[in-house]
């Protein structure tokens, strides 16, 4: 995963696979349901690490880090945020 959109899609897929509704996950994680919805759809520029970690915990997921290739990572972030290159 390299974008916030991909992360949101993965969270949504996991939530659905567990048969959970957004509202239920949001309440258990202590976040607003609308914020979770927008995050899952890639429509929220900033979700916040505490909120993300809480949602992942509810879904039985964890964040892992891996090194990326050198090429393009900053450019990809700029494109994701709409800043172009």
Short mmCIF file of N, CA, C and O in Angstrom, two decimals:
data_model
loop_
_atom_site.label_atom_id
_atom_site.label_comp_id
_atom_site.label_asym_id
_atom_site.label_seq_id
_atom_site.Cartn_x
_atom_site.Cartn_y
_atom_site.Cartn_z
N UNK A 1 0.83 -1.18 0.00
CA UNK A 1 0.00 0.00 0.00
C UNK A 1 0.88 1.24 0.00
O UNK A 1 1.81 1.32 0.77
N UNK A 2 0.52 2.18 -0.84
CA UNK A 2 1.32 3.40 -0.92
C UNK A 2 0.49 4.67 -0.82
O UNK A 2 1.05 5.75 -0.75
N UNK A 3 -0.82 4.56 -0.81
CA UNK A 3 -1.65 5.77 -0.74
C UNK A 3 -2.69 5.64 0.36
O UNK A 3 -3.03 4.54 0.80
N UNK A 4 -3.21 6.78 0.78
CA UNK A 4 -4.28 6.80 1.77
C UNK A 4 -5.52 6.09 1.21
O UNK A 4 -6.23 5.39 1.93
N UNK A 5 -5.77 6.26 -0.08
CA UNK A 5 -6.91 5.59 -0.71
C UNK A 5 -6.78 4.08 -0.59
O UNK A 5 -7.75 3.40 -0.22
N UNK A 6 -5.61 3.54 -0.87
CA UNK A 6 -5.41 2.09 -0.76
C UNK A 6 -5.60 1.62 0.68
O UNK A 6 -6.17 0.55 0.91
N UNK A 7 -5.14 2.40 1.63
CA UNK A 7 -5.30 2.04 3.03
C UNK A 7 -6.77 2.04 3.41
O UNK A 7 -7.26 1.11 4.06
N UNK A 8 -7.49 3.06 2.99
CA UNK A 8 -8.93 3.12 3.26
C UNK A 8 -9.68 1.96 2.64
O UNK A 8 -10.58 1.38 3.26
N UNK A 9 -9.31 1.59 1.42
CA UNK A 9 -9.96 0.47 0.75
C UNK A 9 -9.69 -0.84 1.49
O UNK A 9 -10.57 -1.69 1.61
N UNK A 10 -8.47 -1.01 2.01
CA UNK A 10 -8.12 -2.22 2.75
C UNK A 10 -8.91 -2.29 4.06
O UNK A 10 -9.39 -3.37 4.45
N UNK A 11 -9.06 -1.16 4.72
CA UNK A 11 -9.85 -1.11 5.96
C UNK A 11 -11.30 -1.46 5.65
O UNK A 11 -11.92 -2.27 6.37
N UNK A 12 -11.86 -0.90 4.60
CA UNK A 12 -13.24 -1.19 4.24
C UNK A 12 -13.44 -2.66 3.89
O UNK A 12 -14.42 -3.28 4.31
N UNK A 13 -12.50 -3.23 3.16
CA UNK A 13 -12.60 -4.64 2.78
C UNK A 13 -12.57 -5.54 4.02
O UNK A 13 -13.34 -6.49 4.13
N UNK A 14 -11.67 -5.23 4.95
CA UNK A 14 -11.58 -6.01 6.18
C UNK A 14 -12.86 -5.88 7.00
O UNK A 14 -13.39 -6.86 7.51
N UNK A 15 -13.38 -4.66 7.11
CA UNK A 15 -14.61 -4.43 7.87
C UNK A 15 -15.76 -5.25 7.28
O UNK A 15 -16.49 -5.94 8.01
N UNK A 16 -15.89 -5.21 5.96
CA UNK A 16 -16.96 -5.97 5.30
C UNK A 16 -16.76 -7.46 5.48
O UNK A 16 -17.74 -8.20 5.69
N UNK A 17 -15.51 -7.93 5.39
CA UNK A 17 -15.26 -9.37 5.54
C UNK A 17 -15.62 -9.86 6.93
O UNK A 17 -15.96 -11.04 7.11
N UNK A 18 -15.57 -8.97 7.91
CA UNK A 18 -15.95 -9.32 9.28
C UNK A 18 -17.45 -9.14 9.53
O UNK A 18 -17.95 -9.45 10.61
N UNK A 19 -18.15 -8.61 8.52
CA UNK A 19 -19.59 -8.38 8.65
C UNK A 19 -19.94 -7.24 9.58
O UNK A 19 -21.02 -7.22 10.16
N UNK A 20 -19.05 -6.26 9.69
CA UNK A 20 -19.28 -5.13 10.58
C UNK A 20 -19.75 -3.91 9.80
O UNK A 20 -19.33 -3.68 8.67
N UNK A 21 -20.60 -3.12 10.42
CA UNK A 21 -21.07 -1.87 9.83
C UNK A 21 -20.12 -0.75 10.23
O UNK A 21 -19.50 -0.79 11.29
N UNK A 22 -20.05 0.27 9.38
CA UNK A 22 -19.19 1.42 9.68
C UNK A 22 -19.51 2.03 11.04
O UNK A 22 -18.61 2.35 11.81
N UNK A 23 -20.78 2.18 11.32
CA UNK A 23 -21.18 2.79 12.59
C UNK A 23 -20.69 2.01 13.79
O UNK A 23 -20.26 2.60 14.79
N UNK A 24 -20.75 0.69 13.71
CA UNK A 24 -20.29 -0.15 14.82
C UNK A 24 -18.79 -0.01 15.03
O UNK A 24 -18.32 0.12 16.16
N UNK A 25 -18.04 -0.04 13.93
CA UNK A 25 -16.58 0.12 14.03
C UNK A 25 -16.24 1.50 14.56
O UNK A 25 -15.38 1.64 15.44
N UNK A 26 -16.92 2.52 14.06
CA UNK A 26 -16.66 3.89 14.49
C UNK A 26 -16.89 4.05 15.99
O UNK A 26 -16.05 4.63 16.70
N UNK A 27 -17.99 3.54 16.49
CA UNK A 27 -18.29 3.65 17.92
C UNK A 27 -17.23 2.94 18.74
O UNK A 27 -16.70 3.49 19.71
N UNK A 28 -16.89 1.73 18.35
CA UNK A 28 -15.89 0.96 19.11
C UNK A 28 -14.51 1.60 19.06
O UNK A 28 -13.74 1.49 20.00
N UNK A 29 -14.20 2.29 17.95
CA UNK A 29 -12.89 2.93 17.81
C UNK A 29 -12.88 4.36 18.35
O UNK A 29 -11.81 4.97 18.47
N UNK A 30 -14.06 4.91 18.65
CA UNK A 30 -14.13 6.27 19.17
C UNK A 30 -13.92 7.33 18.11
O UNK A 30 -13.37 8.41 18.39
N UNK A 31 -14.35 7.04 16.87
CA UNK A 31 -14.25 8.02 15.79
C UNK A 31 -15.64 8.28 15.22
O UNK A 31 -16.55 7.48 15.40
N UNK A 32 -15.79 9.39 14.53
CA UNK A 32 -17.07 9.70 13.90
C UNK A 32 -17.30 8.78 12.70
O UNK A 32 -16.38 8.51 11.93
N UNK A 33 -18.54 8.30 12.56
CA UNK A 33 -18.87 7.40 11.45
C UNK A 33 -18.63 8.07 10.12
O UNK A 33 -18.12 7.45 9.18
N UNK A 34 -18.94 9.36 10.01
CA UNK A 34 -18.72 10.09 8.75
C UNK A 34 -17.24 10.15 8.41
O UNK A 34 -16.85 10.02 7.25
N UNK A 35 -16.39 10.33 9.41
CA UNK A 35 -14.94 10.36 9.17
C UNK A 35 -14.46 9.00 8.68
O UNK A 35 -13.66 8.92 7.74
N UNK A 36 -14.94 7.93 9.29
CA UNK A 36 -14.56 6.59 8.85
C UNK A 36 -15.04 6.35 7.42
O UNK A 36 -14.29 5.82 6.59
N UNK A 37 -16.24 6.75 7.11
CA UNK A 37 -16.78 6.59 5.77
C UNK A 37 -15.93 7.33 4.73
O UNK A 37 -15.55 6.76 3.70
N UNK A 38 -15.60 8.57 5.03
CA UNK A 38 -14.78 9.35 4.10
C UNK A 38 -13.38 8.78 3.96
O UNK A 38 -12.82 8.76 2.87
N UNK A 39 -12.82 8.27 5.06
CA UNK A 39 -11.50 7.64 5.01
C UNK A 39 -11.53 6.41 4.12
O UNK A 39 -10.66 6.23 3.26
N UNK A 40 -12.52 5.56 4.29
CA UNK A 40 -12.62 4.34 3.49
C UNK A 40 -12.77 4.65 2.00
O UNK A 40 -12.31 3.88 1.16
N UNK A 41 -13.40 5.76 1.68
CA UNK A 41 -13.61 6.14 0.28
C UNK A 41 -12.50 7.01 -0.28
O UNK A 41 -12.55 7.42 -1.44
N UNK A 42 -11.48 7.30 0.54
CA UNK A 42 -10.37 8.12 0.08
C UNK A 42 -10.72 9.58 -0.06
O UNK A 42 -10.08 10.32 -0.80
N UNK A 43 -11.73 10.03 0.65
CA UNK A 43 -12.21 11.41 0.55
C UNK A 43 -11.79 12.26 1.74
O UNK A 43 -12.24 13.38 1.91
N UNK A 44 -10.91 11.73 2.59
CA UNK A 44 -10.46 12.44 3.78
C UNK A 44 -8.96 12.57 3.71
O UNK A 44 -8.24 11.57 3.74
N UNK A 45 -8.46 13.79 3.58
CA UNK A 45 -7.03 14.01 3.39
C UNK A 45 -6.22 13.59 4.62
O UNK A 45 -5.13 13.05 4.49
N UNK A 46 -6.73 13.83 5.80
CA UNK A 46 -6.03 13.50 7.04
C UNK A 46 -6.96 12.71 7.95
O UNK A 46 -8.05 13.16 8.25
N UNK A 47 -6.53 11.54 8.39
CA UNK A 47 -7.33 10.73 9.30
C UNK A 47 -6.73 10.72 10.70
O UNK A 47 -7.43 10.66 11.68
N UNK A 48 -5.43 10.80 10.81
CA UNK A 48 -4.77 10.83 12.10
C UNK A 48 -4.34 9.45 12.55
O UNK A 48 -5.07 8.47 12.41
N UNK A 49 -3.15 9.37 13.08
CA UNK A 49 -2.59 8.07 13.47
C UNK A 49 -3.35 7.43 14.61
O UNK A 49 -3.54 6.20 14.63
N UNK A 50 -3.80 8.19 15.59
CA UNK A 50 -4.55 7.60 16.71
C UNK A 50 -5.86 7.00 16.24
O UNK A 50 -6.24 5.90 16.66
N UNK A 51 -6.55 7.72 15.37
CA UNK A 51 -7.81 7.20 14.84
C UNK A 51 -7.56 5.94 14.02
O UNK A 51 -8.28 4.95 14.14
N UNK A 52 -6.53 5.98 13.18
CA UNK A 52 -6.20 4.82 12.36
C UNK A 52 -5.88 3.61 13.22
O UNK A 52 -6.39 2.52 12.98
N UNK A 53 -5.04 3.80 14.24
CA UNK A 53 -4.66 2.69 15.10
C UNK A 53 -5.88 2.13 15.84
O UNK A 53 -6.01 0.91 16.01
N UNK A 54 -6.80 2.99 16.26
CA UNK A 54 -8.01 2.53 16.95
C UNK A 54 -8.89 1.70 16.02
O UNK A 54 -9.40 0.64 16.39
N UNK A 55 -9.06 2.17 14.79
CA UNK A 55 -9.87 1.44 13.81
C UNK A 55 -9.21 0.09 13.49
O UNK A 55 -9.88 -0.95 13.46
N UNK A 56 -7.90 0.10 13.28
CA UNK A 56 -7.20 -1.15 12.98
C UNK A 56 -7.34 -2.14 14.12
O UNK A 56 -7.53 -3.35 13.90
N UNK A 57 -7.27 -1.66 15.36
CA UNK A 57 -7.41 -2.55 16.52
C UNK A 57 -8.79 -3.20 16.55
O UNK A 57 -8.92 -4.41 16.81
N UNK A 58 -9.83 -2.42 16.27
CA UNK A 58 -11.19 -2.96 16.23
C UNK A 58 -11.30 -4.05 15.17
O UNK A 58 -11.97 -5.07 15.38
N UNK A 59 -10.60 -3.86 14.06
CA UNK A 59 -10.68 -4.81 12.94
C UNK A 59 -9.67 -5.95 13.06
O UNK A 59 -9.60 -6.81 12.18
N UNK A 60 -8.88 -5.97 14.12
CA UNK A 60 -7.89 -7.02 14.30
C UNK A 60 -6.75 -6.91 13.30
O UNK A 60 -6.20 -7.92 12.87
N UNK A 61 -6.40 -5.69 12.95
CA UNK A 61 -5.33 -5.43 11.98
C UNK A 61 -4.19 -4.70 12.68
O UNK A 61 -4.38 -4.12 13.75
N UNK A 62 -3.03 -4.71 12.06
CA UNK A 62 -1.90 -3.94 12.56
C UNK A 62 -1.17 -3.30 11.40
O UNK A 62 -1.26 -3.75 10.27
N UNK A 63 -0.46 -2.24 11.72
CA UNK A 63 0.31 -1.51 10.73
C UNK A 63 1.72 -2.09 10.70
O UNK A 63 2.32 -2.33 11.74
N UNK A 64 2.23 -2.34 9.50
CA UNK A 64 3.59 -2.82 9.35
C UNK A 64 4.32 -1.90 8.40
O UNK A 64 3.72 -1.30 7.51
N UNK A 65 5.63 -1.81 8.58
CA UNK A 65 6.44 -0.93 7.75
C UNK A 65 7.38 -1.76 6.89
O UNK A 65 7.90 -2.78 7.33
N UNK A 66 7.58 -1.30 5.67
CA UNK A 66 8.51 -1.95 4.75
C UNK A 66 9.21 -0.85 3.95
O UNK A 66 8.63 0.20 3.67
N UNK A 67 10.45 -1.11 3.61
CA UNK A 67 11.18 -0.14 2.80
C UNK A 67 10.60 -0.11 1.40
O UNK A 67 10.21 -1.13 0.85
N UNK A 68 10.55 1.10 0.84
CA UNK A 68 10.07 1.28 -0.52
C UNK A 68 11.26 1.51 -1.43
O UNK A 68 12.32 1.92 -0.97
N UNK A 69 11.05 1.30 -2.71
CA UNK A 69 12.07 1.67 -3.68
C UNK A 69 12.26 3.17 -3.66
O UNK A 69 11.38 3.93 -3.27
N UNK A 70 13.39 3.63 -4.09
CA UNK A 70 13.73 5.05 -4.04
C UNK A 70 12.89 5.88 -5.02
O UNK A 70 12.52 6.99 -4.74
N UNK A 71 12.57 5.34 -6.15
CA UNK A 71 11.95 6.13 -7.22
C UNK A 71 10.50 6.48 -6.93
O UNK A 71 9.70 5.63 -6.59
N UNK A 72 10.20 7.76 -7.03
CA UNK A 72 8.83 8.22 -7.10
C UNK A 72 8.06 8.39 -5.82
O UNK A 72 6.96 8.87 -5.88
N UNK A 73 8.54 8.05 -4.67
CA UNK A 73 7.70 8.09 -3.48
C UNK A 73 7.24 9.50 -3.15
O UNK A 73 6.08 9.70 -2.82
N UNK A 74 8.10 10.49 -3.22
CA UNK A 74 7.70 11.86 -2.95
C UNK A 74 6.76 12.37 -4.04
O UNK A 74 5.77 13.03 -3.76
N UNK A 75 7.04 12.03 -5.28
CA UNK A 75 6.17 12.43 -6.38
C UNK A 75 4.78 11.82 -6.22
O UNK A 75 3.77 12.47 -6.47
N UNK A 76 4.73 10.55 -5.80
CA UNK A 76 3.43 9.90 -5.60
C UNK A 76 2.64 10.60 -4.51
O UNK A 76 1.42 10.79 -4.64
N UNK A 77 3.28 10.99 -3.42
CA UNK A 77 2.61 11.70 -2.35
C UNK A 77 2.08 13.04 -2.84
O UNK A 77 0.95 13.42 -2.55
N UNK A 78 2.88 13.75 -3.63
CA UNK A 78 2.42 15.04 -4.17
C UNK A 78 1.20 14.85 -5.07
O UNK A 78 0.26 15.62 -5.02
N UNK A 79 1.22 13.82 -5.92
CA UNK A 79 0.08 13.55 -6.80
C UNK A 79 -1.16 13.21 -5.97
O UNK A 79 -2.26 13.67 -6.27
N UNK A 80 -0.97 12.41 -4.92
CA UNK A 80 -2.09 12.01 -4.09
C UNK A 80 -2.75 13.23 -3.42
O UNK A 80 -3.96 13.31 -3.31
N UNK A 81 -1.94 14.19 -3.05
CA UNK A 81 -2.45 15.39 -2.39
C UNK A 81 -2.89 16.46 -3.39
O UNK A 81 -3.27 17.54 -3.01
N UNK A 82 -2.79 16.13 -4.67
CA UNK A 82 -3.25 17.06 -5.70
C UNK A 82 -2.28 18.17 -6.04
O UNK A 82 -2.65 19.14 -6.67
N UNK A 83 -1.02 18.00 -5.65
CA UNK A 83 -0.03 19.04 -5.87
C UNK A 83 0.73 18.91 -7.16
O UNK A 83 1.56 19.74 -7.49
N UNK A 84 0.48 17.85 -7.91
CA UNK A 84 1.23 17.66 -9.15
C UNK A 84 2.68 17.37 -8.88
O UNK A 84 3.08 17.04 -7.78
N UNK A 85 3.51 17.49 -9.89
CA UNK A 85 4.93 17.20 -9.75
C UNK A 85 5.74 18.43 -10.06
O UNK A 85 5.38 19.28 -10.79
#
